[in-house]
mmCIF file of C-alpha atoms in Angstrom:
data_model
loop_
_atom_site.group_PDB
_atom_site.id
_atom_site.type_symbol
_atom_site.label_atom_id
_atom_site.label_comp_id
_atom_site.label_asym_id
_atom_site.label_seq_id
_atom_site.Cartn_x
_atom_site.Cartn_y
_atom_site.Cartn_z
ATOM 1 C CA MET A 10 1.011 -35.016 -7.379
ATOM 2 C CA LEU A 11 1.042 -31.452 -8.678
ATOM 3 C CA ASN A 12 4.124 -30.191 -10.442
ATOM 4 C CA SER A 13 5.862 -27.018 -9.299
ATOM 5 C CA THR A 14 4.409 -24.967 -12.158
ATOM 6 C CA GLN A 15 0.864 -25.929 -11.155
ATOM 7 C CA ILE A 16 1.570 -25.129 -7.490
ATOM 8 C CA ILE A 17 2.876 -21.676 -8.439
ATOM 9 C CA ASP A 18 -0.107 -21.051 -10.735
ATOM 10 C CA ASP A 19 -2.515 -22.028 -7.933
ATOM 11 C CA ILE A 20 -0.793 -19.782 -5.377
ATOM 12 C CA VAL A 21 -0.812 -16.806 -7.750
ATOM 13 C CA ALA A 22 -4.474 -17.376 -8.678
ATOM 14 C CA GLU A 23 -5.460 -17.507 -4.999
ATOM 15 C CA SER A 24 -3.449 -14.347 -4.261
ATOM 16 C CA ILE A 25 -5.212 -12.508 -7.081
ATOM 17 C CA LYS A 26 -8.599 -13.705 -5.822
ATOM 18 C CA VAL A 27 -7.913 -12.561 -2.240
ATOM 19 C CA LYS A 28 -6.602 -9.143 -3.355
ATOM 20 C CA THR A 29 -9.531 -8.601 -5.722
ATOM 21 C CA ARG A 30 -11.992 -9.420 -2.931
ATOM 22 C CA PHE A 31 -10.125 -7.209 -0.436
ATOM 23 C CA PHE A 32 -10.065 -4.158 -2.702
ATOM 24 C CA GLY A 33 -13.680 -4.675 -3.706
ATOM 25 C CA ASP A 34 -14.782 -4.902 -0.060
ATOM 26 C CA ASN A 35 -12.644 -1.943 1.080
ATOM 27 C CA ARG A 36 -12.698 0.461 -1.876
ATOM 28 C CA ASP A 37 -14.466 3.220 0.083
ATOM 29 C CA ARG A 38 -12.153 2.893 3.097
ATOM 30 C CA ILE A 39 -9.068 3.016 0.883
ATOM 31 C CA THR A 40 -10.389 6.090 -0.953
ATOM 32 C CA THR A 41 -11.154 7.828 2.353
ATOM 33 C CA ALA A 42 -7.694 7.033 3.756
ATOM 34 C CA ALA A 43 -5.948 8.293 0.598
ATOM 35 C CA SER A 44 -8.006 11.492 0.629
ATOM 36 C CA THR A 45 -7.274 12.073 4.317
ATOM 37 C CA ILE A 46 -3.523 11.622 3.755
ATOM 38 C CA ALA A 47 -3.518 13.921 0.708
ATOM 39 C CA GLU A 48 -5.499 16.533 2.641
ATOM 40 C CA ALA A 49 -2.977 16.392 5.505
ATOM 41 C CA PHE A 50 -0.053 16.943 3.119
ATOM 42 C CA ARG A 51 -1.840 19.862 1.420
ATOM 43 C CA ALA A 52 -2.430 21.440 4.840
ATOM 44 C CA GLY A 53 1.288 21.215 5.669
ATOM 45 C CA ARG A 54 0.900 18.390 8.155
ATOM 46 C CA LYS A 55 2.863 15.156 8.270
ATOM 47 C CA ILE A 56 1.966 11.497 8.499
ATOM 48 C CA LEU A 57 3.181 9.561 11.541
ATOM 49 C CA LEU A 58 3.650 5.851 10.936
ATOM 50 C CA PHE A 59 4.535 3.209 13.489
ATOM 51 C CA GLY A 60 4.444 -0.491 14.155
ATOM 52 C CA ASN A 61 5.982 -3.351 16.051
ATOM 53 C CA GLY A 62 8.053 -6.080 14.445
ATOM 54 C CA GLY A 63 7.032 -6.637 10.831
ATOM 55 C CA SER A 64 4.573 -3.768 11.063
ATOM 56 C CA ALA A 65 7.474 -1.447 11.981
ATOM 57 C CA ALA A 66 9.203 -2.521 8.780
ATOM 58 C CA ASP A 67 5.984 -1.799 6.845
ATOM 59 C CA ALA A 68 5.809 1.655 8.469
ATOM 60 C CA GLN A 69 9.431 2.381 7.517
ATOM 61 C CA HIS A 70 8.751 1.251 3.972
ATOM 62 C CA ILE A 71 5.723 3.490 3.415
ATOM 63 C CA ALA A 72 7.517 6.434 5.066
ATOM 64 C CA ALA A 73 10.370 5.949 2.605
ATOM 65 C CA GLU A 74 7.850 5.948 -0.266
ATOM 66 C CA PHE A 75 6.502 9.339 0.881
ATOM 67 C CA ILE A 76 9.926 10.845 1.539
ATOM 68 C CA GLY A 77 11.700 9.437 -1.493
ATOM 69 C CA ARG A 78 10.785 10.394 -5.015
ATOM 70 C CA PHE A 79 11.423 8.822 -8.356
ATOM 71 C CA ILE A 80 8.801 9.799 -10.926
ATOM 72 C CA PRO A 81 7.649 12.507 -10.935
ATOM 73 C CA ASP A 82 10.382 14.592 -9.381
ATOM 74 C CA ARG A 83 8.658 16.284 -6.437
ATOM 75 C CA ARG A 84 9.409 17.596 -2.994
ATOM 76 C CA PRO A 85 9.609 14.924 -0.284
ATOM 77 C CA LEU A 86 6.353 14.438 1.619
ATOM 78 C CA PRO A 87 6.690 14.677 5.420
ATOM 79 C CA ALA A 88 6.314 11.233 6.955
#
């Protein structure tokens, strides 16, 4: 039987593998989305975010990241 340390190590290793594969497979899409969002902010537009259930919580979280600011001190971004 695996000990708890080994179980944690295996879970973390699998998480890293999945994230590495995801970002490798979607690098261009992520770059395009980031550029589109930045372009919208530069043009004075805002980002509308929405979801249902857990996705609504994700939408609220990213909106808070745009609106809030920590480093660097900047104007809130409209989301």
